[in-house]
C-alpha positions as semicolon CSV with decimal commas, in nm:
position;residue;x (nm);y (nm);z (nm)
1;F;2,694;1,642;5,854
2;P;2,657;1,266;5,920
3;I;2,356;1,133;6,110
4;M;2,467;0,872;6,361
5;E;2,158;0,652;6,340
6;D;2,164;0,623;5,963
7;K;1,971;0,293;5,963
8;G;1,669;0,439;6,138
9;H;1,392;0,678;6,043
10;F;1,344;1,025;6,181
11;T;1,037;1,223;6,278
12;R;1,012;1,600;6,264
13;E;0,791;1,815;6,484
14;E;0,776;2,166;6,622
15;I;0,776;2,211;7,000
16;N;0,732;2,564;7,135
17;S;0,861;2,717;6,812
18;T;1,164;2,486;6,803
19;V;1,192;2,221;6,532
20;W;1,298;1,878;6,658
21;E;1,417;1,600;6,429
22;V;1,485;1,282;6,622
23;P;1,479;0,904;6,553
24;E;1,123;0,778;6,536
25;K;1,181;0,550;6,834
26;Y;1,160;0,862;7,055
27;T;0,796;0,954;7,102
28;R;0,580;1,186;7,316
29;L;0,830;1,470;7,325
30;K;0,750;1,734;7,584
31;Q;0,960;2,039;7,667
32;I;1,076;2,032;8,029
33;G;1,352;2,291;8,036
34;T;1,529;2,564;7,847
35;G;1,844;2,769;7,883
36;A;2,091;2,988;7,700
37;Y;2,256;2,698;7,521
38;G;1,984;2,437;7,475
39;V;1,631;2,307;7,517
40;V;1,542;1,982;7,694
41;C;1,248;1,754;7,618
42;S;1,136;1,437;7,787
43;A;1,057;1,144;7,557
44;I;0,983;0,773;7,557
45;N;1,223;0,529;7,393
46;E;0,971;0,293;7,233
47;K;1,232;0,019;7,194
48;T;1,326;0,005;7,562
49;K;1,010;0,170;7,706
50;E;1,237;0,394;7,913
51;K;1,178;0,762;7,969
52;V;1,470;0,978;7,858
53;A;1,569;1,342;7,847
54;I;1,685;1,482;7,513
55;K;1,880;1,804;7,504
56;K;1,894;1,992;7,177
57;L;2,196;2,220;7,167
58;H;2,107;2,571;7,056
59;R;2,241;2,636;6,703
60;P;2,566;2,443;6,771
61;F;2,716;2,518;6,431
62;Q;2,608;2,879;6,389
63;S;2,967;2,995;6,441
64;E;3,309;2,880;6,556
65;I;3,227;2,990;6,913
66;F;2,901;2,792;6,924
67;A;3,068;2,486;6,769
68;K;3,352;2,505;7,020
69;R;3,100;2,520;7,303
70;A;2,917;2,215;7,165
71;Y;3,243;2,025;7,136
72;R;3,339;2,115;7,492
73;E;3,006;1,989;7,628
74;L;3,036;1,664;7,435
75;R;3,390;1,613;7,563
76;L;3,303;1,687;7,923
77;L;2,994;1,469;7,934
78;K;3,171;1,184;7,763
79;H;3,461;1,205;8,007
80;M;3,249;1,166;8,321
81;K;3,224;0,809;8,452
82;H;3,065;0,851;8,792
83;E;2,714;0,758;8,899
84;N;2,656;1,102;9,053
85;V;2,734;1,275;8,725
86;R;2,476;1,245;8,450
87;R;2,634;1,181;8,111
88;W;2,483;1,139;7,767
89;S;2,394;0,791;7,650
90;Q;2,392;0,861;7,278
91;A;2,370;1,147;7,034
92;Q;2,229;1,230;6,696
93;Q;2,373;1,488;6,464
94;A;2,240;1,656;6,157
95;A;2,232;2,036;6,141
96;D;2,177;2,010;6,518
97;V;2,316;1,805;6,806
98;Y;2,086;1,610;7,037
99;L;2,208;1,453;7,362
100;V;2,002;1,166;7,501
101;M;2,033;1,119;7,877
102;P;1,861;0,930;8,160
103;Y;1,546;1,110;8,268
104;M;1,553;1,261;8,617
105;Y;1,212;1,215;8,775
106;T;1,264;1,493;9,023
107;D;1,502;1,767;9,128
108;L;1,539;1,973;9,439
109;S;1,312;2,251;9,311
110;K;1,016;2,010;9,341
111;V;1,075;1,926;9,707
112;R;0,804;2,066;9,932
113;G;0,840;2,115;10,306
114;H;1,142;2,039;10,520
115;L;1,364;1,741;10,456
116;S;1,470;1,523;10,746
117;E;1,836;1,548;10,836
118;D;1,921;1,199;10,711
119;K;1,791;1,296;10,366
120;V;1,983;1,623;10,369
121;Q;2,299;1,431;10,466
122;F;2,243;1,180;10,189
123;L;2,175;1,436;9,917
124;V;2,466;1,663;10,009
125;Y;2,691;1,356;10,025
126;Q;2,585;1,256;9,672
127;M;2,648;1,607;9,539
128;L;2,993;1,619;9,693
129;C;3,079;1,273;9,560
130;G;2,993;1,392;9,210
131;L;3,183;1,719;9,254
132;R;3,485;1,537;9,393
133;Y;3,500;1,330;9,077
134;I;3,452;1,631;8,850
135;H;3,710;1,840;9,033
136;K;3,971;1,565;9,041
137;A;3,933;1,546;8,664
138;G;4,032;1,914;8,657
139;I;3,689;2,066;8,594
140;I;3,487;2,338;8,766
141;H;3,115;2,276;8,727
142;R;2,981;2,627;8,796
143;V;2,613;2,549;8,741
144;S;2,524;2,384;9,069
145;N;2,175;2,491;9,166
146;Q;1,857;2,326;9,285
147;F;1,730;2,268;8,930
148;N;2,022;2,063;8,802
149;V;2,140;1,881;9,112
150;Y;1,962;1,584;9,263
151;C;2,200;1,296;9,334
152;G;2,317;1,343;8,975
153;I;2,496;1,656;8,857
154;L;2,358;1,772;8,524
155;D;2,432;2,005;8,236
156;F;2,791;2,070;8,141
157;G;2,711;2,348;7,898
158;L;2,885;2,599;8,126
159;A;3,154;2,379;8,278
160;R;3,519;2,466;8,217
161;S;3,860;2,326;8,287
162;T;4,016;2,489;8,592
163;D;4,275;2,697;8,409
164;A;4,036;2,862;8,164
165;E;3,948;3,232;8,188
166;M;3,605;3,269;8,342
167;T;3,328;3,524;8,357
168;G;3,092;3,601;8,642
169;Y;2,747;3,583;8,487
170;V;2,708;3,212;8,434
171;V;2,586;3,070;8,765
172;T;2,226;3,105;8,873
173;R;2,237;3,420;9,083
174;W;2,107;3,281;9,412
175;Y;2,380;3,015;9,422
176;R;2,662;3,231;9,293
177;A;2,981;3,246;9,498
178;P;3,082;3,595;9,618
179;E;3,417;3,583;9,438
180;V;3,230;3,541;9,110
181;I;3,006;3,838;9,186
182;L;3,313;4,044;9,275
183;N;3,492;3,952;8,951
184;W;3,771;3,770;9,126
185;M;3,850;3,607;8,793
186;H;4,094;3,334;8,888
187;Y;3,864;3,148;9,119
188;T;3,891;2,782;9,204
189;Q;3,679;2,471;9,235
190;T;3,545;2,592;9,569
191;V;3,292;2,808;9,381
192;D;3,100;2,481;9,350
193;I;3,132;2,419;9,724
194;W;2,961;2,753;9,788
195;S;2,674;2,641;9,564
196;V;2,641;2,314;9,756
197;G;2,632;2,512;10,081
198;C;2,349;2,726;9,943
199;I;2,156;2,415;9,840
200;M;2,214;2,247;10,177
201;A;2,091;2,559;10,358
202;E;1,780;2,561;10,138
203;M;1,707;2,196;10,210
204;I;1,736;2,253;10,585
205;N;1,521;2,567;10,608
206;G;1,292;2,503;10,311
207;K;1,367;2,838;10,149
208;T;1,642;3,006;9,947
209;L;1,918;3,145;10,168
210;F;2,041;3,428;9,942
211;K;1,749;3,540;9,726
212;G;1,896;3,853;9,571
213;K;1,680;4,062;9,341
214;D;1,975;4,170;9,128
215;Y;2,353;4,160;9,114
216;M;2,423;4,403;9,398
217;D;2,131;4,287;9,613
218;Q;2,269;3,933;9,589
219;L;2,600;4,048;9,733
220;S;2,419;4,246;10,002
221;Q;2,218;3,937;10,104
222;I;2,540;3,734;10,133
223;L;2,722;3,997;10,342
224;K;2,426;4,029;10,582
225;V;2,472;3,662;10,670
226;C;2,845;3,609;10,627
227;G;2,960;3,948;10,754
228;V;3,164;4,217;10,581
229;P;3,514;4,079;10,511
230;G;3,835;4,224;10,645
231;Q;4,144;4,361;10,477
232;E;4,300;4,021;10,405
233;F;4,006;3,924;10,184
234;I;3,982;4,267;10,022
235;Q;4,346;4,252;9,911
236;K;4,273;3,937;9,713
237;L;4,014;4,110;9,496
238;E;4,145;4,193;9,151
239;S;3,877;4,450;9,075
240;P;3,956;4,800;9,212
241;E;3,583;4,876;9,210
242;A;3,511;4,568;9,422
243;R;3,786;4,657;9,669
244;S;3,654;5,013;9,700
245;Y;3,294;4,895;9,744
246;I;3,378;4,647;10,021
247;K;3,604;4,894;10,204
248;N;3,322;5,148;10,224
249;L;3,061;4,909;10,363
250;P;2,960;4,946;10,729
251;R;3,112;4,672;10,943
252;H;2,882;4,399;11,073
253;P;2,967;4,050;11,197
254;R;2,885;3,708;11,061
255;K;2,550;3,576;11,183
256;D;2,519;3,283;11,419
257;F;2,442;2,981;11,199
258;S;2,286;2,788;11,487
259;T;2,021;3,063;11,503
260;L;1,978;3,072;11,125
261;F;1,939;2,692;11,104
262;P;1,764;2,578;11,422
263;R;1,665;2,245;11,262
264;A;2,024;2,150;11,179
265;S;2,251;1,934;11,393
266;E;2,574;2,065;11,538
267;T;2,781;1,881;11,276
268;G;2,552;2,003;10,998
269;I;2,595;2,364;11,109
270;D;2,972;2,316;11,127
271;L;2,980;2,188;10,769
272;L;2,760;2,474;10,649
273;E;2,984;2,729;10,816
274;K;3,288;2,582;10,642
275;M;3,123;2,580;10,296
276;L;2,968;2,926;10,322
277;V;3,288;3,121;10,383
278;L;3,340;3,438;10,180
279;D;3,702;3,358;10,098
280;G;3,706;3,071;9,849
281;D;4,059;2,982;9,959
282;E;3,923;2,899;10,305
283;R;3,646;2,665;10,187
284;P;3,711;2,290;10,186
285;T;3,751;2,102;9,863
286;A;3,485;1,842;9,785
287;E;3,727;1,572;9,896
288;L;3,790;1,739;10,232
289;A;3,421;1,811;10,284
290;L;3,345;1,441;10,240
291;E;3,575;1,368;10,535
292;H;3,359;1,582;10,764
293;P;3,191;1,398;11,056
294;Y;2,852;1,495;10,910
295;F;2,895;1,208;10,663
296;D;3,009;0,942;10,909
297;G;2,827;0,621;10,826
298;L;2,760;0,715;10,464
299;R;3,098;0,667;10,302
300;E;3,154;0,369;10,074
301;P;3,486;0,308;9,894
302;E;3,311;0,263;9,559
303;D;3,172;0,618;9,587
304;F;3,521;0,755;9,524
305;P;3,649;0,635;9,186
306;E;3,953;0,811;9,052
307;P;3,891;0,991;8,720
308;T;4,139;1,027;8,441
309;P;4,243;1,391;8,388
310;Y;4,028;1,580;8,142
311;D;4,211;1,662;7,820
312;D;4,156;2,034;7,771
313;S;4,402;2,070;7,484
314;H;4,131;2,212;7,258
315;D;3,986;2,458;7,512
316;N;4,203;2,741;7,389
317;A;4,225;2,629;7,027
318;T;4,121;2,852;6,738
319;L;3,977;2,629;6,466
320;S;3,750;2,671;6,168
321;L;3,383;2,582;6,186
322;D;3,439;2,270;5,974
323;E;3,721;2,158;6,206
324;W;3,499;2,194;6,513
325;K;3,226;1,997;6,333
326;R;3,469;1,715;6,259
327;L;3,577;1,705;6,623
328;C;3,214;1,688;6,738
329;Y;3,147;1,406;6,496
330;K;3,452;1,217;6,625
331;E;3,329;1,245;6,985
332;V;2,982;1,116;6,901
333;K;3,111;0,831;6,687
334;S;3,352;0,707;6,954
335;F;3,101;0,712;7,240
336;V;3,081;0,397;7,454
337;P;2,804;0,371;7,721
338;F;2,919;0,368;8,082
339;P;2,767;0,084;8,292
340;R;2,613;0,238;8,602
341;R;2,662;0,074;8,940
342;D;2,345;-0,057;9,098
343;S;2,325;0,049;9,460
344;K;2,031;-0,068;9,667
345;R;2,111;0,192;9,926
346;K;2,081;0,474;9,672
347;N;1,757;0,347;9,522
348;T;1,567;0,357;9,851
349;L;1,562;0,736;9,892
350;T;1,230;0,907;9,830
351;M;1,180;1,279;9,806
352;S;0,900;1,310;10,058
353;P;1,005;1,517;10,361
């Protein structure tokens, strides 16, 4: 399989039992993250002296399914041209695929203490700007959580086009929308809005809002705050087991969000209440959420570029392993870097409370 940087030299080293083979210009590799579909290392680009993040996809060509997943991630990342969506800057391919991306010096999991409201406003605004762009391209992100969202939305390994069949296990449990837990299979882009609501709540109170110990405890935690839904919601559930379970729960009302979030402003509470609604059909889209008064004074026209629709023609394709490899190679070879907009306003934010 062709190596994209064929004029350079490569170094090979083992990091936490994983063999990495990258161009020699990338030095001081250090593992900073791992997941079901890849491992991420930080590194220094000795030519530019910039710190980067390199994601090694997990056995991308082990099978047709793995190769299809790798191709989908390449396509999605390449398609994104918004400053609040992190995309790959280059890639190397041999037996493995490595994605080289800008290094994120922090994420929300590293924030200590309470954030001031202006910082919460700013961060939620940035998340929604990124999601608006992703959603208007026809994509559901589904991995929004405090570890991969901080002004930039990261990791498209689990993203899908909006008309694909979906499963409920993929989102980090604490940020998982109730319709995903209840196997309401044909959910919409508002699953990501629920995740943003969970993150916003966590930034305001300094602790996770729905910290379920397991699948059912997660749902229980949500219903204690949001109340047990009525018949209209229950009828929308496709799973007979889910309908039966909800019907048999004791009735209790939705909690008062002004009591739950005493540090939040009236407009902040109103936005939270709209995002953390059990029925995904009743949540605002990212575009509508950005029109909320909570973000008055933050909006800039250049924050809302219009994406081209994502071409998902291969999402349901059944191809051979060699055909998926060729498609991956084509995506890497045709990559063109996206010039990022410099915004003085966005560079002044620090993560101290």
